[in-house]
């Protein structure tokens, strides 16, 4: 491969990383807001948050991307920059998966902890911030780590819309060189290295957050089988 | 927002064609992933580093890289090696292979969750290894893994649109074709989006019912 083509691949890596960061931030915001709302005491709030999760988790990420690229501009007049359109579609979809993780972890906190907060007359917001979240967040890290890898894999979808990410530059190089095996192997390896680094980073984060809580790092066989329905997400035993 | 019902009725015949292809991919892909996943899970128990290490590395690689690029790889590289399959067959195989690396984890967890006493009882009864697996361990393991496998079928459903990228006309492929021919994007794309939500919701209800039946 000539240096010009390598530059193309590197540019693709950069776009993929930008997309990953933007959509991961959006997905995280969505999953915390929706996940916390799903434990709200008013049924209508719980219902609306649950409805959001069902709708965005129910549809395919690729269909969502098509919708944001083709239907939003025509029907609503919102023409988004490709990077934002891709981040929006991926962030909303993966945020719905993430909200299940947040809800599951919040519900898994010992009810006595919440009752303790009520006995100390904490406000609901104080209970969430000072009691529930500090205990729930470390438990969320392994499923979030799986979700992040799925999101990385999801970023390749925007190449179908012509956005110049890693998968797209792979296709361009294939057209230029006609050496499919080499270029796709390189692209897959790059994705794998990024995924590997992300997994390592998340595992370090889990160790750090769980230090001193007396809980084991990683998941057991039982947790693997009783994983909340995340459909399409997770699978790797941390 | 403009909504044109005539575009919906015009798209519906294509919708049913696409749905049939999507469900075909889903059914065949599930079968491949269930079978291959079990093979991987059993091979991972072979007490030899020469088997488990390469297999573990390859499945980890397949699991952590995008299905889309794997589809491109199989679609463009296999013909270079003299293996030519239809786009549909390639898509089914890619999805089945990709998800077998997930189902393998599920089977492994299911096998590990069988109580040790069952193994000891099989040894005490002097059952041969084959009978231990087919009559004692696997029936109990499979019962435990059905809900988890069902979740992967639902997520496979949501990954089937990707085979559109290798020219298969499933739901999304049909919707795109229709949109480009008639320049009406809103209706076909919304119709298939709603269809995906409905199908996966029904499937998750079905899974929950199945889970309850298997629970006791």
Coordinates of C-alpha atoms in Angstrom, one line a residue:
Chain A
X1 CA 0.0 0.0 0.0
X2 CA 1.3 3.5 -0.8
X3 CA 1.6 6.2 1.8
X4 CA -1.4 8.1 0.4
X5 CA -3.7 5.1 1.0
X6 CA -2.3 4.6 4.6
X7 CA -3.2 8.3 5.2
X8 CA -6.7 7.5 4.0
X9 CA -6.9 4.6 6.6
X10 CA -5.6 6.9 9.3
X11 CA -8.1 9.5 8.5
X12 CA -10.8 6.8 8.7
X13 CA -9.5 5.8 12.2
X14 CA -9.8 9.4 13.3
X15 CA -13.4 9.7 12.1
X16 CA -14.3 6.5 13.8
X17 CA -12.8 7.7 17.1
X18 CA -14.6 11.0 16.8
X19 CA -17.9 9.3 16.1
X20 CA -17.2 6.8 19.0
X21 CA -16.6 9.6 21.5
X22 CA -19.5 11.7 20.5
X23 CA -22.0 8.9 20.4
X24 CA -20.7 7.4 23.6
X25 CA -21.1 10.7 25.4
X26 CA -24.7 11.1 24.1
X27 CA -25.5 7.5 24.9
X28 CA -24.2 7.9 28.4
X29 CA -26.3 11.0 29.0
X30 CA -29.4 9.3 27.6
X31 CA -28.9 6.1 29.6
X32 CA -28.5 7.9 32.9
X33 CA -31.4 10.2 32.4
X34 CA -33.8 7.5 31.1
X35 CA -32.5 4.9 33.5
X36 CA -33.1 7.1 36.5
X37 CA -36.5 8.2 35.3
X38 CA -37.5 4.5 35.0
X39 CA -37.2 4.3 38.8
X40 CA -39.3 7.5 39.3
X41 CA -42.2 7.2 41.7
X42 CA -44.8 8.6 39.2
X43 CA -46.1 5.9 36.9
X44 CA -46.5 8.2 33.9
X45 CA -42.8 9.2 34.0
X46 CA -41.8 5.5 34.3
X47 CA -44.1 4.6 31.4
X48 CA -42.7 7.3 29.1
X49 CA -39.1 6.3 29.9
X50 CA -40.0 2.7 29.3
X51 CA -41.7 3.6 26.0
X52 CA -38.6 5.4 24.9
X53 CA -36.5 2.3 25.7
X54 CA -38.8 -0.1 23.9
X55 CA -39.0 2.1 20.8
X56 CA -35.3 2.8 20.4
X57 CA -34.2 -0.6 21.5
X58 CA -36.7 -2.3 19.3
X59 CA -35.6 -0.9 16.0
X60 CA -32.4 -1.7 14.2
X61 CA -29.5 0.8 14.6
X62 CA -29.0 0.8 10.8
X63 CA -32.7 1.6 10.2
X64 CA -32.3 4.4 12.7
X65 CA -29.3 5.8 10.8
X66 CA -31.2 5.7 7.5
X67 CA -34.1 7.4 9.2
X68 CA -32.0 10.2 10.6
X69 CA -30.2 10.7 7.3
X70 CA -33.2 10.6 4.9
X71 CA -36.4 11.2 6.8
X72 CA -35.3 14.0 9.2
X73 CA -34.1 16.4 6.4
X74 CA -37.2 15.8 4.2
X75 CA -40.0 15.7 6.8
X76 CA -38.7 18.0 9.5
X77 CA -36.2 20.1 7.6
X78 CA -33.3 19.2 9.9
X79 CA -30.3 18.7 7.8
X80 CA -27.5 17.5 10.2
X81 CA -23.8 17.4 9.6
X82 CA -23.0 13.7 8.9
X83 CA -21.0 13.4 12.1
X84 CA -23.8 14.7 14.2
X85 CA -26.4 12.6 12.4
X86 CA -24.4 9.5 13.0
X87 CA -23.8 10.3 16.6
X88 CA -27.5 11.2 17.1
X89 CA -28.7 7.9 15.7
X90 CA -26.1 5.7 17.5
X91 CA -26.4 7.7 20.8
X92 CA -30.2 7.4 21.0
X93 CA -30.2 3.7 20.1
X94 CA -27.4 2.7 22.5
X95 CA -28.7 5.1 25.1
X96 CA -31.8 3.0 25.2
X97 CA -29.7 -0.2 25.8
X98 CA -27.7 1.7 28.4
X99 CA -30.8 2.8 30.3
X100 CA -31.6 -0.9 31.0
X101 CA -28.2 -1.3 32.5
X102 CA -28.6 1.8 34.7
X103 CA -32.1 0.7 35.8
X104 CA -30.9 -2.8 36.5
X105 CA -28.0 -1.6 38.6
X106 CA -30.2 0.9 40.6
X107 CA -32.7 -1.8 41.3
X108 CA -30.0 -4.2 42.5
X109 CA -28.9 -1.9 45.3
X110 CA -30.0 -3.3 48.7
X111 CA -33.5 -1.7 49.5
X112 CA -32.3 -1.2 53.1
X113 CA -29.8 1.4 51.7
X114 CA -32.7 3.4 50.3
X115 CA -34.7 3.0 53.5
X116 CA -31.7 4.3 55.4
X117 CA -31.7 7.4 53.2
X118 CA -35.4 7.9 53.9
X119 CA -34.8 7.5 57.7
X120 CA -32.1 10.1 57.5
X121 CA -34.6 12.4 55.7
X122 CA -32.6 12.8 52.6
X123 CA -34.4 14.3 49.6
X124 CA -34.9 11.9 46.6
X125 CA -32.2 13.7 44.8
X126 CA -29.7 13.3 47.7
X127 CA -30.6 9.6 48.0
X128 CA -29.9 9.1 44.3
X129 CA -26.7 11.1 44.4
X130 CA -25.2 10.1 47.7
X131 CA -26.5 6.6 48.3
X132 CA -27.8 4.8 45.2
X133 CA -25.5 6.0 42.4
X134 CA -22.1 5.5 44.3
X135 CA -23.1 1.8 44.9
X136 CA -24.7 1.2 41.5
X137 CA -22.1 2.8 39.2
X138 CA -19.3 0.2 39.8
X139 CA -21.8 -2.6 39.0
X140 CA -22.6 -0.9 35.7
X141 CA -19.1 -0.9 34.4
X142 CA -18.8 -4.4 33.0
X143 CA -22.1 -4.2 31.0
X144 CA -21.2 -0.7 29.9
X145 CA -17.8 -2.0 28.7
X146 CA -19.6 -4.5 26.5
X147 CA -22.0 -1.8 25.3
X148 CA -19.0 0.4 24.3
X149 CA -17.6 -2.4 22.2
X150 CA -21.0 -2.8 20.5
X151 CA -21.0 0.9 19.9
X152 CA -17.6 0.7 18.3
X153 CA -18.9 -2.0 16.0
X154 CA -22.0 0.1 15.4
X155 CA -19.9 3.1 14.2
X156 CA -19.0 1.0 11.1
X157 CA -22.6 1.3 10.0
X158 CA -22.3 5.0 9.0
X159 CA -20.0 4.0 6.2
X160 CA -23.1 2.8 4.4
X161 CA -24.2 6.4 4.4
X162 CA -20.9 7.4 2.8
X163 CA -19.3 8.9 5.9
X164 CA -15.5 8.5 5.7
X165 CA -14.9 6.2 8.7
X166 CA -12.6 3.3 9.0
X167 CA -14.8 0.8 7.2
X168 CA -15.5 3.3 4.4
X169 CA -11.8 4.0 3.8
X170 CA -11.3 0.2 3.7
X171 CA -13.8 0.1 0.8
X172 CA -12.1 2.9 -1.0
X173 CA -8.7 1.2 -0.7
X174 CA -10.2 -2.0 -1.9
X175 CA -11.5 -0.2 -5.0
X176 CA -8.1 1.4 -5.6
X177 CA -6.0 -1.8 -5.1
X178 CA -8.3 -4.7 -5.7
X179 CA -6.6 -6.5 -2.8
X180 CA -9.6 -7.3 -0.6
X181 CA -8.0 -9.8 1.7
X182 CA -5.2 -7.5 2.8
X183 CA -7.1 -4.3 3.4
X184 CA -10.0 -5.9 5.2
X185 CA -7.7 -7.8 7.4
X186 CA -5.9 -4.6 8.3
X187 CA -9.3 -2.8 9.0
X188 CA -10.5 -5.7 11.2
X189 CA -7.2 -5.7 13.1
X190 CA -7.5 -1.9 13.7
X191 CA -11.0 -2.4 15.0
X192 CA -9.8 -5.2 17.2
X193 CA -7.0 -3.1 18.7
X194 CA -9.3 -0.3 19.5
X195 CA -11.8 -2.7 21.1
X196 CA -8.9 -4.3 23.1
X197 CA -7.7 -0.9 24.4
X198 CA -11.3 0.0 25.4
X199 CA -11.8 -3.2 27.3
X200 CA -8.6 -2.8 29.1
X201 CA -9.4 0.8 30.0
X202 CA -12.9 -0.2 31.3
X203 CA -11.5 -3.1 33.4
X204 CA -9.0 -0.7 35.0
X205 CA -11.9 1.7 35.7
X206 CA -13.9 -1.1 37.3
X207 CA -10.9 -2.1 39.6
X208 CA -10.6 1.5 40.6
X209 CA -14.3 2.0 41.4
X210 CA -14.7 -1.3 43.2
X211 CA -11.6 -0.9 45.3
X212 CA -12.6 -1.2 48.9
X213 CA -16.2 -2.2 48.2
X214 CA -15.4 -5.8 48.9
X215 CA -17.1 -7.0 45.6
X216 CA -15.5 -9.3 43.1
X217 CA -14.3 -7.9 39.7
X218 CA -15.9 -9.4 36.6
X219 CA -19.1 -11.4 36.2
X220 CA -20.1 -14.9 37.2
X221 CA -21.9 -17.6 35.2
X222 CA -25.2 -16.8 37.0
X223 CA -25.0 -13.1 36.1
X224 CA -24.3 -14.0 32.6
X225 CA -27.5 -16.1 32.3
X226 CA -29.7 -13.6 34.2
X227 CA -28.5 -10.6 32.3
X228 CA -31.3 -8.1 31.7
X229 CA -32.5 -8.3 28.2
X230 CA -30.0 -6.1 26.4
X231 CA -30.7 -7.6 22.9
X232 CA -27.7 -7.2 20.7
X233 CA -25.4 -6.0 23.4
X234 CA -22.9 -7.6 25.6
X235 CA -22.1 -11.3 25.6
X236 CA -18.4 -11.2 26.4
X237 CA -17.8 -12.3 30.0
X238 CA -15.7 -9.6 31.5
Chain B
X1 CA -44.3 16.6 7.9
X2 CA -46.0 15.1 4.9
X3 CA -47.3 11.6 5.1
X4 CA -48.5 9.9 1.9
X5 CA -50.6 6.7 2.5
X6 CA -50.5 5.8 -1.2
X7 CA -46.7 5.4 -0.8
X8 CA -47.3 3.0 2.0
X9 CA -49.7 0.9 0.0
X10 CA -47.4 1.0 -2.9
X11 CA -44.5 -0.2 -0.7
X12 CA -46.4 -3.0 1.0
X13 CA -45.9 -5.7 -1.7
X14 CA -42.1 -5.1 -1.5
X15 CA -42.4 -5.0 2.3
X16 CA -43.7 -8.6 2.4
X17 CA -40.9 -9.8 0.0
X18 CA -38.4 -8.1 2.3
X19 CA -39.9 -9.5 5.4
X20 CA -39.7 -13.0 4.0
X21 CA -36.0 -12.6 3.3
X22 CA -35.3 -11.0 6.7
X23 CA -37.0 -13.9 8.5
X24 CA -35.1 -16.5 6.3
X25 CA -31.8 -14.9 7.3
X26 CA -32.9 -14.8 10.9
X27 CA -34.0 -18.5 11.0
X28 CA -30.9 -19.8 9.2
X29 CA -28.5 -17.5 11.0
X30 CA -29.9 -18.6 14.3
X31 CA -29.6 -22.3 13.5
X32 CA -25.9 -21.8 12.4
X33 CA -25.1 -19.7 15.5
X34 CA -26.7 -22.2 17.9
X35 CA -24.9 -25.2 16.3
X36 CA -21.5 -23.5 15.9
X37 CA -21.7 -21.9 19.3
X38 CA -22.2 -25.3 20.9
X39 CA -19.2 -26.7 18.9
X40 CA -17.0 -23.8 20.1
X41 CA -18.2 -24.1 23.7
X42 CA -17.4 -27.9 23.7
X43 CA -14.0 -27.4 22.0
X44 CA -13.1 -24.8 24.6
X45 CA -13.4 -27.6 27.2
X46 CA -10.8 -29.7 25.5
X47 CA -7.9 -29.9 28.0
X48 CA -5.2 -28.7 25.6
X49 CA -3.8 -25.3 25.2
X50 CA -3.3 -25.9 21.5
X51 CA -7.0 -26.0 21.0
X52 CA -8.4 -23.5 23.5
X53 CA -5.9 -20.7 22.9
X54 CA -6.3 -20.3 19.1
X55 CA -10.0 -20.9 19.3
X56 CA -10.3 -18.3 22.1
X57 CA -8.3 -15.8 20.2
X58 CA -10.2 -16.2 16.9
X59 CA -13.7 -16.0 18.6
X60 CA -12.6 -13.0 20.6
X61 CA -11.5 -11.4 17.4
X62 CA -14.7 -12.1 15.6
X63 CA -16.8 -10.9 18.5
X64 CA -14.9 -7.6 18.9
X65 CA -14.9 -6.5 15.2
X66 CA -17.8 -5.1 13.2
X67 CA -20.1 -7.5 11.5
X68 CA -20.3 -5.1 8.6
X69 CA -16.6 -5.4 7.8
X70 CA -16.8 -9.1 8.3
X71 CA -19.6 -9.2 5.7
X72 CA -17.4 -7.2 3.3
X73 CA -14.5 -9.5 4.0
X74 CA -16.5 -12.7 3.2
X75 CA -18.3 -11.1 0.2
X76 CA -15.2 -9.8 -1.5
X77 CA -12.4 -12.1 -0.4
X78 CA -14.0 -15.6 -0.7
X79 CA -14.5 -15.2 -4.5
X80 CA -10.8 -14.3 -4.7
X81 CA -10.1 -17.7 -3.1
X82 CA -12.4 -19.4 -5.6
X83 CA -15.3 -19.9 -3.3
X84 CA -18.4 -18.2 -4.8
X85 CA -21.6 -18.1 -2.8
X86 CA -24.8 -16.1 -3.3
X87 CA -25.0 -12.8 -1.4
X88 CA -27.8 -14.2 0.7
X89 CA -25.7 -17.3 1.7
X90 CA -22.7 -15.2 2.5
X91 CA -24.9 -12.9 4.7
X92 CA -26.5 -15.9 6.5
X93 CA -23.1 -17.5 7.1
X94 CA -21.5 -14.2 8.4
X95 CA -24.4 -13.5 10.8
X96 CA -24.3 -17.1 12.0
X97 CA -20.6 -17.1 12.5
X98 CA -20.6 -13.7 14.2
X99 CA -23.3 -14.7 16.7
X100 CA -21.9 -18.1 17.3
X101 CA -19.1 -16.3 19.2
X102 CA -21.8 -14.9 21.5
X103 CA -23.8 -18.1 21.9
X104 CA -20.6 -19.9 22.8
X105 CA -20.3 -17.7 25.9
X106 CA -23.9 -18.5 26.8
X107 CA -23.4 -22.2 26.4
X108 CA -20.3 -22.0 28.5
X109 CA -22.1 -20.2 31.3
X110 CA -25.0 -22.8 31.0
X111 CA -22.6 -25.7 31.3
X112 CA -20.8 -24.1 34.2
X113 CA -24.1 -23.5 36.0
X114 CA -24.9 -27.3 36.1
X115 CA -24.2 -28.3 39.7
X116 CA -21.0 -30.3 40.4
X117 CA -23.1 -33.0 42.0
X118 CA -24.5 -33.9 38.6
X119 CA -21.0 -34.6 37.3
X120 CA -20.2 -36.6 40.4
X121 CA -23.5 -38.6 40.1
X122 CA -22.6 -39.4 36.5
X123 CA -19.2 -40.6 37.5
X124 CA -20.7 -42.6 40.4
X125 CA -23.2 -44.3 37.9
X126 CA -20.2 -45.1 35.7
X127 CA -21.8 -43.3 32.7
X128 CA -19.5 -43.1 29.7
X129 CA -18.4 -39.5 28.8
X130 CA -20.8 -39.4 25.8
X131 CA -23.8 -40.3 27.9
X132 CA -22.7 -37.9 30.6
X133 CA -22.9 -35.1 28.1
X134 CA -26.0 -36.1 26.2
X135 CA -28.2 -37.4 29.0
X136 CA -27.1 -35.4 32.0
X137 CA -25.2 -32.2 31.4
X138 CA -26.5 -30.8 28.1
X139 CA -30.3 -31.3 28.8
X140 CA -29.8 -29.3 32.0
X141 CA -27.5 -26.7 30.4
X142 CA -29.8 -26.1 27.4
X143 CA -32.8 -25.4 29.7
X144 CA -30.8 -22.6 31.4
X145 CA -29.6 -21.0 28.2
X146 CA -32.8 -20.7 26.3
X147 CA -33.7 -17.2 27.5
X148 CA -30.2 -15.9 26.8
X149 CA -30.2 -17.5 23.3
X150 CA -33.5 -15.9 22.7
X151 CA -32.1 -12.5 23.4
X152 CA -29.4 -13.1 20.8
X153 CA -32.1 -14.1 18.2
X154 CA -33.7 -10.7 18.8
X155 CA -30.5 -8.9 18.4
X156 CA -29.7 -10.9 15.3
X157 CA -33.0 -9.7 13.9
X158 CA -31.8 -6.1 14.4
X159 CA -28.5 -6.9 12.6
X160 CA -30.1 -8.4 9.5
X161 CA -30.4 -5.0 7.8
X162 CA -26.6 -5.0 7.5
X163 CA -26.7 -7.6 4.7
X164 CA -28.2 -4.9 2.6
X165 CA -24.6 -3.6 2.2
X166 CA -23.8 -6.8 0.2
X167 CA -26.8 -6.3 -2.1
X168 CA -29.3 -8.6 -0.4
X169 CA -32.9 -7.2 -0.7
X170 CA -34.2 -7.7 2.8
X171 CA -36.5 -5.2 4.5
X172 CA -34.1 -2.2 4.5
X173 CA -32.8 -3.1 1.0
X174 CA -36.4 -3.1 -0.3
X175 CA -37.2 0.1 1.5
X176 CA -34.1 1.8 0.0
X177 CA -34.8 0.6 -3.5
X178 CA -38.4 1.8 -3.3
X179 CA -37.4 5.2 -1.9
X180 CA -34.8 5.7 -4.6
X181 CA -37.2 4.7 -7.4
X182 CA -40.2 6.8 -6.2
X183 CA -38.2 9.5 -4.2
X184 CA -40.4 8.9 -1.2
X185 CA -38.1 8.2 1.8
X186 CA -40.3 8.9 4.8
X187 CA -43.0 6.3 4.3
X188 CA -41.0 3.1 3.5
X189 CA -38.3 3.8 6.1
X190 CA -40.9 4.6 8.8
X191 CA -42.9 1.5 7.9
X192 CA -39.9 -0.9 8.3
X193 CA -38.8 1.0 11.5
X194 CA -42.2 0.3 13.1
X195 CA -42.1 -3.3 11.7
X196 CA -38.8 -3.9 13.5
X197 CA -40.1 -2.5 16.8
X198 CA -43.3 -4.6 16.5
X199 CA -41.4 -7.8 15.6
X200 CA -38.8 -7.5 18.3
X201 CA -41.5 -6.5 20.9
X202 CA -43.6 -9.6 20.0
X203 CA -40.4 -11.7 20.1
X204 CA -39.5 -10.5 23.5
X205 CA -43.0 -11.2 24.8
X206 CA -42.7 -14.7 23.4
X207 CA -39.3 -15.1 25.1
X208 CA -40.7 -14.1 28.4
X209 CA -43.5 -16.6 28.1
X210 CA -41.0 -19.3 27.2
X211 CA -38.8 -18.4 30.1
X212 CA -41.6 -18.7 32.5
X213 CA -42.5 -22.2 31.2
X214 CA -38.9 -23.3 31.5
X215 CA -38.4 -21.9 34.9
X216 CA -40.2 -24.8 36.7

